[in-house]
XYZ file of C-alpha atoms in Angstrom:
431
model
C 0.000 0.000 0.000
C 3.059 2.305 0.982
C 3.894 2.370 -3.286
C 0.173 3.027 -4.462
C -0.045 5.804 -1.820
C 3.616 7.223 -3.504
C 1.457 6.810 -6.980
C -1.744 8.558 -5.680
C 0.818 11.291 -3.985
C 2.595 11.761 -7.314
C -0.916 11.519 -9.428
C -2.534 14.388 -6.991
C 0.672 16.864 -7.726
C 0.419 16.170 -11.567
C -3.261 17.423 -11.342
C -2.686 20.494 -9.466
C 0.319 21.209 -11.137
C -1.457 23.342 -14.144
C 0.128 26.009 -15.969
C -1.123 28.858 -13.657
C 0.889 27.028 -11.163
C 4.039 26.844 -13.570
C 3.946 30.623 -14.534
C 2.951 31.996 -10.992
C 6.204 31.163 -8.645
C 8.301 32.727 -10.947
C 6.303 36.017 -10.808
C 6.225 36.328 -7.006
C 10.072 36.102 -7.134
C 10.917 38.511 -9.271
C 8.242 41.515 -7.697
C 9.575 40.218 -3.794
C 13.102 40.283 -4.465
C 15.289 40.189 -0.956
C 11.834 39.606 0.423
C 11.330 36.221 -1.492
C 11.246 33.494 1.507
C 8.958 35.156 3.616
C 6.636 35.928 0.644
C 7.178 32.240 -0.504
C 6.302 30.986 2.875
C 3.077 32.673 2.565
C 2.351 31.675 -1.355
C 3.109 28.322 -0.126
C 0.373 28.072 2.950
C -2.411 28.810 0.688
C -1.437 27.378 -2.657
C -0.641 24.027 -1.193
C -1.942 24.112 2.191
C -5.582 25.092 1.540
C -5.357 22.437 -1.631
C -4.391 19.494 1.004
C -7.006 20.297 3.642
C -9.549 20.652 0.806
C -8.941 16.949 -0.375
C -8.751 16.028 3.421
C -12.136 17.228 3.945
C -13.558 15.390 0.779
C -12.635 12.443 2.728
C -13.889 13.285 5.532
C -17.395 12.984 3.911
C -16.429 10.113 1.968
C -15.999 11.503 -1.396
C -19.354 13.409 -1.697
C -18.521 16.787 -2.694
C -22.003 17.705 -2.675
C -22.217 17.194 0.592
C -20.022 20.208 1.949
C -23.204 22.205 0.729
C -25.785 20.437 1.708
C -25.581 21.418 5.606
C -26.796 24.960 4.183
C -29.215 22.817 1.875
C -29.606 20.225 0.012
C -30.479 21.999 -3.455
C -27.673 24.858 -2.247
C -25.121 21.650 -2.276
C -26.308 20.095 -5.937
C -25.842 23.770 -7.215
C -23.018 24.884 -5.683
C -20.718 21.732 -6.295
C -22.205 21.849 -9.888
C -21.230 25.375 -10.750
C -17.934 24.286 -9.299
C -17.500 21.463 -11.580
C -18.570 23.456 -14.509
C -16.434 26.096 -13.947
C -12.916 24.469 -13.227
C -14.316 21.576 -16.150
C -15.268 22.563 -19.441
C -16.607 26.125 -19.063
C -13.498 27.674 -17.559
C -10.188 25.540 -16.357
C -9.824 22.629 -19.427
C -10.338 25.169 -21.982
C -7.893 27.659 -20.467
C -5.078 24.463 -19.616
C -5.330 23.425 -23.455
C -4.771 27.470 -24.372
C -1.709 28.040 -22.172
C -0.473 24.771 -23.565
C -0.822 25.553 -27.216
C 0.512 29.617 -26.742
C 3.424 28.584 -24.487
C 4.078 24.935 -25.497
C 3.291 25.692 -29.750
C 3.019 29.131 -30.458
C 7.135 30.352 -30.110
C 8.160 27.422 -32.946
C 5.047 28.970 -35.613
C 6.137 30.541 -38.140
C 5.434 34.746 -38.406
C 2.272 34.670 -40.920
C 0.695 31.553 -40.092
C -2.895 31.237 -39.598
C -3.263 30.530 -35.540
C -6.515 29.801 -35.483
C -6.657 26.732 -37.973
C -3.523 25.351 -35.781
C -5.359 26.041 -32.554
C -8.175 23.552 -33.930
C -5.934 21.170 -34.818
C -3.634 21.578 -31.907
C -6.966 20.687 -29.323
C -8.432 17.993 -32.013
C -5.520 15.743 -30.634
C -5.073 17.668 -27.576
C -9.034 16.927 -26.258
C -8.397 13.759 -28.185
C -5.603 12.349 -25.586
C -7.557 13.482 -22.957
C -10.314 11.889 -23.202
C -8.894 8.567 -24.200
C -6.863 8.981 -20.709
C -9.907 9.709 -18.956
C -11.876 6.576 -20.192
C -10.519 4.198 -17.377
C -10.418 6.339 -14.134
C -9.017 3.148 -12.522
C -5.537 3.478 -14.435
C -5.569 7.045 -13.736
C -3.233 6.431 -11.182
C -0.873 4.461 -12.968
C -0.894 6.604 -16.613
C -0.420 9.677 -14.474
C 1.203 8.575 -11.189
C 3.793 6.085 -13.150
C 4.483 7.708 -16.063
C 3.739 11.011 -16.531
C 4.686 12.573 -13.560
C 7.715 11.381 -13.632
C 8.870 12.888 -16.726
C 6.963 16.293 -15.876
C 8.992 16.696 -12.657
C 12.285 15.446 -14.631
C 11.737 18.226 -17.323
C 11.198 20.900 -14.327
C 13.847 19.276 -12.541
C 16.089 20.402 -15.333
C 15.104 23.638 -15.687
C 15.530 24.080 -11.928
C 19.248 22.586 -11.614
C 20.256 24.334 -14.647
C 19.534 27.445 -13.329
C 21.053 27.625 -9.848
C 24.346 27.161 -12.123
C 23.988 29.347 -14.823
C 21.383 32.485 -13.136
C 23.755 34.162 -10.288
C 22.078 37.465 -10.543
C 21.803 39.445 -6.950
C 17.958 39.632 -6.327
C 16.231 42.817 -6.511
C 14.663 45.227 -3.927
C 11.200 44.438 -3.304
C 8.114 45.851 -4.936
C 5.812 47.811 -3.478
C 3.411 44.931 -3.407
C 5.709 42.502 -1.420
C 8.060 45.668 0.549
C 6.003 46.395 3.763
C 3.877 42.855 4.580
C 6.266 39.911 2.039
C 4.374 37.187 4.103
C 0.519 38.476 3.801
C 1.346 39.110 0.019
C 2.628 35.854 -0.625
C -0.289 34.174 1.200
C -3.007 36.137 -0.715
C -1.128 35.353 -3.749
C -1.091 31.187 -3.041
C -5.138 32.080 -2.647
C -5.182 33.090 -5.909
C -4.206 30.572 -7.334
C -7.521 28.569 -7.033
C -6.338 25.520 -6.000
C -8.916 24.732 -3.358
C -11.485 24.627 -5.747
C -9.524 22.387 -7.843
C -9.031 20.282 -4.906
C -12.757 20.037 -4.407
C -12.658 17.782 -7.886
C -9.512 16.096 -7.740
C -10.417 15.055 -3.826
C -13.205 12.398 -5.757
C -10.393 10.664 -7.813
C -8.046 10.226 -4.549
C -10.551 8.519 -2.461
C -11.803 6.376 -5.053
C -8.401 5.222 -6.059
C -8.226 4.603 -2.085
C -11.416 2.735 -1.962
C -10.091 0.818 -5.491
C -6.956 -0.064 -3.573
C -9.727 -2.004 -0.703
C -9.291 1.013 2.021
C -13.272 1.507 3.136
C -12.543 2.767 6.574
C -13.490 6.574 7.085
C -10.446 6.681 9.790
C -8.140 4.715 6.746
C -9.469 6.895 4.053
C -8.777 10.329 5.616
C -4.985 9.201 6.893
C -4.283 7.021 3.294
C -5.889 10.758 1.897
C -3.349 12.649 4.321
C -0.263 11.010 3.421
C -0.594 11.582 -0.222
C -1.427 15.127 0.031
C 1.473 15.518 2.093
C 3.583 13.530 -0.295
C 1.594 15.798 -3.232
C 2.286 18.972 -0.942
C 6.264 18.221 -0.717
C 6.308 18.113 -4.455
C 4.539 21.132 -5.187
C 6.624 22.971 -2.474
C 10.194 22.233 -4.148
C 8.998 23.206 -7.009
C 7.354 26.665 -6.355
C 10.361 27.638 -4.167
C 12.729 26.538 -7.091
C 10.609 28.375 -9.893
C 10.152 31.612 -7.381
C 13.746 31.217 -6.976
C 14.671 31.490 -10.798
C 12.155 34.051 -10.646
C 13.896 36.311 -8.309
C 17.260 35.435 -9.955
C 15.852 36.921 -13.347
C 15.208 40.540 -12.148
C 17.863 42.181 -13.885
C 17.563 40.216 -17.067
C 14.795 42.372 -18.651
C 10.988 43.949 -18.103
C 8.555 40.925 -18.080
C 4.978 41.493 -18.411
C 4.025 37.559 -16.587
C 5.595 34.566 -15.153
C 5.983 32.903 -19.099
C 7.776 35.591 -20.422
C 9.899 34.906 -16.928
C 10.708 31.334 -17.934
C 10.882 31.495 -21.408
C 13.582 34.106 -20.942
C 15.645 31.691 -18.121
C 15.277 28.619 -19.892
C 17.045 30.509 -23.314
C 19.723 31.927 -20.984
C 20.410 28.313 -19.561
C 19.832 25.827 -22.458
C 19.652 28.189 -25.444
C 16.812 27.137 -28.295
C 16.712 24.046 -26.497
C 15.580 25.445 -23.603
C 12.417 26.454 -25.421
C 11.554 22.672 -26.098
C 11.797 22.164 -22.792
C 9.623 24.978 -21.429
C 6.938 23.420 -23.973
C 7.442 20.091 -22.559
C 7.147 21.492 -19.285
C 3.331 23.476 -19.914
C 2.152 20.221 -22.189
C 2.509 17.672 -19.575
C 1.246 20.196 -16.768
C -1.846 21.353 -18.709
C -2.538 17.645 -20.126
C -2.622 16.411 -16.428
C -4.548 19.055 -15.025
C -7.269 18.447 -17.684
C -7.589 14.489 -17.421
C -8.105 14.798 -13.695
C -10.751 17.764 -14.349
C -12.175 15.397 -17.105
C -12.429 12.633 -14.955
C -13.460 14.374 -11.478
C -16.298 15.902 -13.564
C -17.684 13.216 -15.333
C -17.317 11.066 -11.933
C -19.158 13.649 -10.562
C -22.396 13.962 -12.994
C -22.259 10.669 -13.688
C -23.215 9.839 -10.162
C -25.999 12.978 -10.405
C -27.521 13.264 -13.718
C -28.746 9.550 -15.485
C -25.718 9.983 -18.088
C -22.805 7.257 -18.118
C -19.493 8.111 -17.339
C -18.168 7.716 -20.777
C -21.028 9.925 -22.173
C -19.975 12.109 -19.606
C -16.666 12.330 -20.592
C -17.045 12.926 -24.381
C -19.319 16.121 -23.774
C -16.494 17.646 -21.298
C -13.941 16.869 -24.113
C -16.029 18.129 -26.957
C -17.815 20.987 -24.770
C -13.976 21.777 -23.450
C -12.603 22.007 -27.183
C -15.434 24.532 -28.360
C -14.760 26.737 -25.558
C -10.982 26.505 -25.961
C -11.304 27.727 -29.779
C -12.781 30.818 -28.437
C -8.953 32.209 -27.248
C -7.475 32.498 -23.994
C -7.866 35.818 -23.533
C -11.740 35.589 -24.043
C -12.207 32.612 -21.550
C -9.742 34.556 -19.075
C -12.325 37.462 -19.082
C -14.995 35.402 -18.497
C -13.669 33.022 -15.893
C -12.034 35.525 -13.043
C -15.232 37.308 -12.126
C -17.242 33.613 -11.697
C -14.189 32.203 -9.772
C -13.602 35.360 -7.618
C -17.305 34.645 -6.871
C -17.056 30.982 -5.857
C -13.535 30.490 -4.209
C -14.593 32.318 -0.994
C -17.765 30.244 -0.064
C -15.886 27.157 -1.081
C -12.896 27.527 1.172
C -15.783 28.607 4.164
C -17.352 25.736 3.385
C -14.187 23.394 3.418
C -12.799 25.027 6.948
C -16.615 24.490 8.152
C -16.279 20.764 7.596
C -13.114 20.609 9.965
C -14.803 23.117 12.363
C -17.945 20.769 12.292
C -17.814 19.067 15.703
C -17.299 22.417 17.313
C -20.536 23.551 16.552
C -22.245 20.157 16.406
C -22.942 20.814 12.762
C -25.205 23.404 13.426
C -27.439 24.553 10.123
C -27.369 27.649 11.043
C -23.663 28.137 11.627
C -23.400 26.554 7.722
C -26.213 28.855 6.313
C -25.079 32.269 8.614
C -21.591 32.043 7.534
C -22.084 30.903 3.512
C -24.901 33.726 3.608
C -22.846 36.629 4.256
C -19.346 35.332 2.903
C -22.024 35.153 -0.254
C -22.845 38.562 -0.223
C -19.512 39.890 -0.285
C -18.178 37.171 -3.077
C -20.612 37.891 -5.271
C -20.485 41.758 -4.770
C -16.335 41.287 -6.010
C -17.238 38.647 -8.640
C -20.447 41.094 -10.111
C -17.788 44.116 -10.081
C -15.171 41.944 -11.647
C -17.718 41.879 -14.937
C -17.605 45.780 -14.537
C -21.127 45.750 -12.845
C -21.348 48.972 -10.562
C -23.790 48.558 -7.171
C -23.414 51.713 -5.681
C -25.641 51.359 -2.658
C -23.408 47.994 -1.677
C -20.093 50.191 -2.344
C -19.707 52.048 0.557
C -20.358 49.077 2.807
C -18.313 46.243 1.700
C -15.202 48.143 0.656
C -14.946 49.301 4.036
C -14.668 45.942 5.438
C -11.216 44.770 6.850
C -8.810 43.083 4.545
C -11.152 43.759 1.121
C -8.649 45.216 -0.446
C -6.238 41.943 -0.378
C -8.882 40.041 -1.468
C -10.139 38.812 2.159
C -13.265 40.987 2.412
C -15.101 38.009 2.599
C -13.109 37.116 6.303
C -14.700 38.685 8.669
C -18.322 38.445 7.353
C -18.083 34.600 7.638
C -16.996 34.710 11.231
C -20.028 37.016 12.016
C -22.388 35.013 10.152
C -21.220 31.541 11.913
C -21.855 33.585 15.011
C -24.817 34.735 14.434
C -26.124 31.394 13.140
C -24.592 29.573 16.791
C -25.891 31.961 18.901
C -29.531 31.450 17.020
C -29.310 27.795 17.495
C -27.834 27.768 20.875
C -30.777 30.327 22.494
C -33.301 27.856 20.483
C -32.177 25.131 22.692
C -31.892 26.822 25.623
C -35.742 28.329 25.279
């Protein structure tokens, strides 16, 4: 069991490991400069930590997803873990993976003049293709991804990594403004950003059922077997951000980058040459093909189980609904996804630290529906002004709450709301 946990582990990093995650690091570096460990510290707490105790709590309620939800109500839970699946799946995160593949991974070998669009089409044909002939036995998903192509996603970072702390000696810069006062609380927000948690919410399905595949039935078994491959996941994802945020800080006098690409584009050329460009494509195919089997497969697990379609039917409209949406260009799905996300993230990650929280409160309905009421109010206040939607009358009120303007607004809303919702419960028992 110790080597199919190690598989799992290795499986759970290769789905989290997407491009955002790639291009990300390597951006915090360069803007924190001599702040870069503290600010990596912090990236690191949410952007792995918050992904682990996501998956943790899936198996806590033995792999219904749904169920986080469904203290507030049931319907809430169906709609709220479907809009989730939707929008990491094939309205938002496949699409966007197969993009950042094709414009990092095929775009810098085109040739100037050639038509882009016809080679996007053909690029996610056999992109969507692969995927969903990978996703069509979710019982080898460990092995195909665990076995075979992690390993040679975390060799080709591997070697971008060690050929760097030989070739980029560059002193590090002085911090931004962003990362010069508060390196730690920037870094943290920025590891939020990332999304991950919601992510996890999926991905936490295909762990425990490769668990329960592997004869572990046990909640107690499940949740430490879940445990000890996010940790194993976590230490993976940890070298590599602080090795990518370290070639990111290392690059700071090598040019003006507009994004964490152009960042390792530039330090693979200076370490391998043309080659290095190869690699850096190897690098974002492998990433954004693994993130979009596991969202493939967590998804159609997922309807399969709610809706009276088969898995495989499931599968095939992902893949074909995925490679539609992914034809429409990244910066078109970009617009559209960061408003619904910055919407979303907050009530999942209440709802996820609720679950841990539960036998504090005795899983009190009210706690669930005070907190996810007003956490809702602000996410969907910063997800309607993302779209450019103006509500003046909420304005004044929200933007004034502590931490909003980190992207925490959210905070202090859910505490009062779980508050509210115990001391509502606790007076109905007492009268």
């Amino acid at each position: 069991m110790v080597k199919q946990t190690f598989l799992i582990g290795f499986m759970l990093f290769a789905l989290f490991f997407g491009a955002g995650n790639l291009i990300y690091p390597p951006t915090l570096g360069l803007e924190a400069g001599t702040s870069f460990w503290p600010a990596m510290i912090g990236f690191i707490l949410t952007g792995v930590g918050l992904p682990i105790l996501a998956i943790v709590a899936i198996a806590l309620i033995r792999d219904q997803t749904s169920e986080l939800g469904s203290k507030v109500h049931p319907f809430f839970g169906l709609l709220f873990t479907s809009i989730i699946y939707l929008a990491i799946g094939p309205f938002f995160g496949i699409p966007r993976a197969a993009n950042v593949a094709f414009e990092m991974g095929v775009l810098p070998s085109v040739q100037a003049g050639a038509d882009h669009a016809l080679i996007l089409v053909l690029f996610t044909v056999v992109f969507f293709g692969l995927v969903y002939w990978f996703s069509l036995n979710p019982s080898k998903l460990v092995d195909r991804i665990g076995q075979w192509l992690t390993p040679a996603l975390l060799i080709a970072v591997a070697a971008l990594c060690i050929g760097s702390f030989f070739i980029l000696q560059s002193p590090s810069s002085t911090p931004s403004e962003k990362y010069h006062t508060a390196p730690f609380f920037s870094g943290f927000v920025e590891g939020y950003l990332t999304m991950d948690a919601i992510a996890a919410l999926a991905f936490g399905i295909i762990v425990v059922t490769a668990f329960k595949d592997n004869g572990i039935q046990s909640k107690k078994a499940l949740v430490t077997s879940t445990l000890k491959a996010g940790m194993i996941s976590g230490i993976a994802l940890t070298l590599v951000y602080g090795s990518l945020g370290w070639i990111g800080a290392k690059m700071a006098t090598q040019g003006n980058f507009d994004n964490g690409g152009q960042i390792l584009s530039s330090a693979t050329q200076l370490v391998y040459g043309n080659f290095g460009l190869l690699l850096l494509g190897i690098i974002v195919a492998l990433a954004c093909f693994t993130t979009s089997i596991g969202l493939t497969v967590a998804c159609a697990q997922y309807f399969a189980r709610t809706t009276r379609f088969s898995y495989k039917q499931i599968a095939a409209i992902v893949s074909i609904a995925s490679f539609l949406i992914a034809n429409l260009g990244l910066n078109q799905i970009i617009a559209i996804s960061v408003p619904v996300l910055v919407a979303i993230y907050p009530i999942a990650i209440v709802l996820v630290l609720l679950t841990f929280l539960d036998k504090w409160f005795e899983g009190s309905v009210l706690v669930y529906r005070g907190a996810i009421l007003l956490t809702a109010v602000v996410s969907i206040y910063q997800g309607l002004t993302e779209f450019g939607l103006e509500m003046t009358a909420l304005q004044p009120w929200i933007e004034q709450l502590p931490l909003f303007s980190v992207g925490l607004g959210w905070l202090l809303p859910a505490v009062i709301g779980a508050s509210i919702g115990g001391f509502i419960d606790h007076s109905r028992e007492t009268f």
